[in-house]
Tab-separated table of C-alpha atoms in Angstrom:
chain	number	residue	atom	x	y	z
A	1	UNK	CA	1.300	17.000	-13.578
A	2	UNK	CA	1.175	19.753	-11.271
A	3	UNK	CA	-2.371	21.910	-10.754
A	4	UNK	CA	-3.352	24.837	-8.385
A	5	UNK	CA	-6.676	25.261	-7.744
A	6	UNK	CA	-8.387	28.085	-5.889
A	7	UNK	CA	-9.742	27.217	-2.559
A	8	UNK	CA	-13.374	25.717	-1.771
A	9	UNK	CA	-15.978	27.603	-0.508
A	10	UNK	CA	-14.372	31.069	-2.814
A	11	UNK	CA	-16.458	34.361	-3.519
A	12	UNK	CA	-18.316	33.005	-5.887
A	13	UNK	CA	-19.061	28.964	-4.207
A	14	UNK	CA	-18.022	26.798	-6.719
A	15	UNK	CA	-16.674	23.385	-5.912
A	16	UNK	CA	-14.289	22.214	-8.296
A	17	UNK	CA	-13.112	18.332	-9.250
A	18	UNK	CA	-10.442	17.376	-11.092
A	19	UNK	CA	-9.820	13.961	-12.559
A	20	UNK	CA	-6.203	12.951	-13.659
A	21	UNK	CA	-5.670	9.766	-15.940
A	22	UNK	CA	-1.984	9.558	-16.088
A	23	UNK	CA	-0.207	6.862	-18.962
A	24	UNK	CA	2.988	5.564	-18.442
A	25	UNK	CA	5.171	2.476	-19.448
A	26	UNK	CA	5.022	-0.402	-17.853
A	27	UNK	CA	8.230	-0.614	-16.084
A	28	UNK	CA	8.202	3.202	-15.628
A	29	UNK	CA	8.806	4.296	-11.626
A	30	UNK	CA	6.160	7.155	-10.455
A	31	UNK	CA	5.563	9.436	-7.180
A	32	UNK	CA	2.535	10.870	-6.513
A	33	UNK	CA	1.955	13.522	-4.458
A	34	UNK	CA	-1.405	14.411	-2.830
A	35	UNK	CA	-3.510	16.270	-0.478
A	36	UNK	CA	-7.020	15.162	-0.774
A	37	UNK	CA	-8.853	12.772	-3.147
A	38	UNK	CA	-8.563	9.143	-4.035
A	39	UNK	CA	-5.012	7.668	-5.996
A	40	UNK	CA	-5.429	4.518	-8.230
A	41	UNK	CA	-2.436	2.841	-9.484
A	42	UNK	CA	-3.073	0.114	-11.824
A	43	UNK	CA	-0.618	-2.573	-13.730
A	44	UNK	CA	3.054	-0.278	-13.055
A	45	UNK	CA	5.790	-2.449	-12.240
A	46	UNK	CA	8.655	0.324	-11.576
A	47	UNK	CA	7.865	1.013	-8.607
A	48	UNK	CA	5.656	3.027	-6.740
A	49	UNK	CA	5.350	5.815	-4.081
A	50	UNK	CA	2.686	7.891	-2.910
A	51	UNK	CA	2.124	10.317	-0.069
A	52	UNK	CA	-1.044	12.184	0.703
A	53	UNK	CA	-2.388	13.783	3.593
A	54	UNK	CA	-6.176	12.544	3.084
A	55	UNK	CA	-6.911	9.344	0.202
A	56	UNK	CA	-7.841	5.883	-0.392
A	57	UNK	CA	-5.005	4.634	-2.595
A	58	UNK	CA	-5.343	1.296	-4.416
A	59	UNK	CA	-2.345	-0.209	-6.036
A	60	UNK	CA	-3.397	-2.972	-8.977
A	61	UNK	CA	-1.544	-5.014	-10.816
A	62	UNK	CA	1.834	-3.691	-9.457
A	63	UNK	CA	5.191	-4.922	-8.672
A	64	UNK	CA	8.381	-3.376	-7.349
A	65	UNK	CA	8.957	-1.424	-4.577
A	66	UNK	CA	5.070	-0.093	-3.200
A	67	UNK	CA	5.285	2.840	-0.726
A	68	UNK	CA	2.449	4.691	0.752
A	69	UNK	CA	2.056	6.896	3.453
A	70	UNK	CA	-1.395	8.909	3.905
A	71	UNK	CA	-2.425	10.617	7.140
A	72	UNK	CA	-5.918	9.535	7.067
A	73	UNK	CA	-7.337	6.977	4.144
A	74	UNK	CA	-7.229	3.459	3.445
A	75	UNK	CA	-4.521	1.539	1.425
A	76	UNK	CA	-4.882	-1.468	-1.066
A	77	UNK	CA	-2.089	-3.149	-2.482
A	78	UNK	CA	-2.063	-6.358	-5.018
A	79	UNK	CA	1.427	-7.321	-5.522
A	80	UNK	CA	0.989	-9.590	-8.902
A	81	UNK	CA	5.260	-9.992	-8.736
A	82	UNK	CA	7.288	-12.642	-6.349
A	83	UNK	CA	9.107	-10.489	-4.090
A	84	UNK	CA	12.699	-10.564	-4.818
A	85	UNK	CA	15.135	-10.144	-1.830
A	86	UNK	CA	15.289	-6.467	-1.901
A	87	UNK	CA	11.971	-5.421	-3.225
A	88	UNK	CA	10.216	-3.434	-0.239
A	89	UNK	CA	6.539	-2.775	0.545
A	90	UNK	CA	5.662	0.079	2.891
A	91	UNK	CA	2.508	1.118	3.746
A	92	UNK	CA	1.439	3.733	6.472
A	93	UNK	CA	-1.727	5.487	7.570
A	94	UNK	CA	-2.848	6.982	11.082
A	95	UNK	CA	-6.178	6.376	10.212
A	96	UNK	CA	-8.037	3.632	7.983
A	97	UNK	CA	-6.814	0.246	6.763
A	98	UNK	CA	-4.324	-1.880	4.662
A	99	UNK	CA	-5.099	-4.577	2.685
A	100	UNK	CA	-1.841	-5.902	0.745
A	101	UNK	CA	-1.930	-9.058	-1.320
A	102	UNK	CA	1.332	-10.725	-1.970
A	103	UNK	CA	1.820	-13.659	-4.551
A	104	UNK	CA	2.708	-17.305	-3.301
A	105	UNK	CA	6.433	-17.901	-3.473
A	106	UNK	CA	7.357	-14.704	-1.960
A	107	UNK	CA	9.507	-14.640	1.053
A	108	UNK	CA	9.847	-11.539	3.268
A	109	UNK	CA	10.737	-9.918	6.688
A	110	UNK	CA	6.996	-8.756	7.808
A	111	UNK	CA	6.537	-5.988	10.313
A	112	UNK	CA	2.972	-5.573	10.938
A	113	UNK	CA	0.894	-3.665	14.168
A	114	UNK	CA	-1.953	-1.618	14.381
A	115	UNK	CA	-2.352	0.299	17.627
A	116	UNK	CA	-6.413	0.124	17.770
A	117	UNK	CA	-7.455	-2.987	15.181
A	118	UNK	CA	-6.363	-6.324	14.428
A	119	UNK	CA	-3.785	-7.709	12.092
A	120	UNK	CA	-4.255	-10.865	10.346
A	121	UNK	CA	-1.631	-12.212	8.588
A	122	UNK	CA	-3.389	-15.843	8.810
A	123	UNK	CA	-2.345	-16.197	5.043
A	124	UNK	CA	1.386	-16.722	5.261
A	125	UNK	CA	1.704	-17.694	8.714
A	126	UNK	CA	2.332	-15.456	10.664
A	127	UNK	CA	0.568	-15.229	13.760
A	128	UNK	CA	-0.236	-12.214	15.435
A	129	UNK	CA	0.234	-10.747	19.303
A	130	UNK	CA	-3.329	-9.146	20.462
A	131	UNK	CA	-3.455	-6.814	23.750
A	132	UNK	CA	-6.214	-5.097	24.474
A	133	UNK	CA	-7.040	-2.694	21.565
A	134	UNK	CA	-3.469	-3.145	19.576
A	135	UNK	CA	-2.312	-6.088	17.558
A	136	UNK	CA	1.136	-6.622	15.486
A	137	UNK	CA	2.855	-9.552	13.677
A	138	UNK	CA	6.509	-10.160	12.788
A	139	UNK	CA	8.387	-12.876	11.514
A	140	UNK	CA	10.300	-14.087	8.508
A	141	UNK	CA	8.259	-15.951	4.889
A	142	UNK	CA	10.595	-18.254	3.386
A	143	UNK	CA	13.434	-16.965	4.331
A	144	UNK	CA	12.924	-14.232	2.543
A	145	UNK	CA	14.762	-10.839	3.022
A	146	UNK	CA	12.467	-8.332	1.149
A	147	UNK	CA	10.792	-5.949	3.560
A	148	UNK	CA	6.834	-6.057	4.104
A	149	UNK	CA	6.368	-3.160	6.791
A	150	UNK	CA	2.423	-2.360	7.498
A	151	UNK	CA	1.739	0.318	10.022
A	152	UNK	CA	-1.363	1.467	11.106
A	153	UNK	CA	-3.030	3.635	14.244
A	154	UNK	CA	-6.261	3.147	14.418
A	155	UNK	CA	-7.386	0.161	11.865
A	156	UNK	CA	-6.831	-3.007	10.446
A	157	UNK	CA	-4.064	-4.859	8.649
A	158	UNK	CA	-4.648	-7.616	6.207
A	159	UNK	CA	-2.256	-9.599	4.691
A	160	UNK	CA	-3.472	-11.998	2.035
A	161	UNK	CA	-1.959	-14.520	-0.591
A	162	UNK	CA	-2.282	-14.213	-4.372
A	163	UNK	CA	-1.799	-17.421	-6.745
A	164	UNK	CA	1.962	-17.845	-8.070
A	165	UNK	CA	2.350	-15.511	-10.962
A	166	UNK	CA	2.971	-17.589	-14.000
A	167	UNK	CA	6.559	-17.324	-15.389
């Protein structure tokens, strides 16, 4: 789905909005491109990228591979699948914070650091290094070998644990 608008603030001062409510199977793999507005992703299990210059993106109900980079916005992620070895999960933002939730069972290389916030990643522990305004936290969950990489620059990471999916 691709739409041009014309700018804000145009001859005759209208703001326009549009809301998109995209379908797709299940198991079907999407990339979303943005530049400004809020990106909810709910029950896809293909996999998932997203890049936008300005958004909060929540993920829901997802599984796969999650990537999302956005300049400036905050990023959710609930991760209802075990990570298998080489599922990854990539989340990036200069500005705002992540919040993934991974399922119990999952095992995972986790690179984690914030350069002004705190990282907590309490929940499968892994402790975290503080200095003076940055924080990161690496280290391997059950000898796992999918990738967990959660970057921020200024804000917080938080990694939390979901209940076992049920087979």
């Amino acid at each position: 789905v691709e739409t041009t608008l014309p700018a804000e603030g145009t001859a005759q001062g209208v703001l326009l909005s549009v809301d998109y409510v995209v379908r797709a199977p299940y198991d079907a793999a999407v990339n979303i491109q943005g530049v400004r507005g809020n990106i909810r992703v709910v029950n896809l299990h293909g996999g998932i990228k997203v890049n936008s210059a300005v958004a909060n993106v929540t993920c829901e109900g997802v599984g796969g591979d999650v990537e999302v980079v956005v300049d400036s916005g905050n990023i959710v992620v609930k991760h209802t699948q075990t990570l298998k070895d080489d599922t990854v999960v990539r989340c990036e933002t200069n500005t705002g914070n992540i919040n993934v939730a991974l399922p119990e069972g999952s095992g995972f290389e986790l690179d984690a650091s914030t350069l002004a916030g705190r990282v907590n990643s309490d929940a499968f522990g892994v402790p975290a290094e503080e200095g003076p305004v940055w924080s990161s936290a690496m280290g391997t969950v059950d000898k796992g070998r999918a990738r967990v990489t959660l970057h921020v620059g200024a804000g917080n990471v938080a990694l939390e644990r979901l209940p076992r999916p049920s087979q």
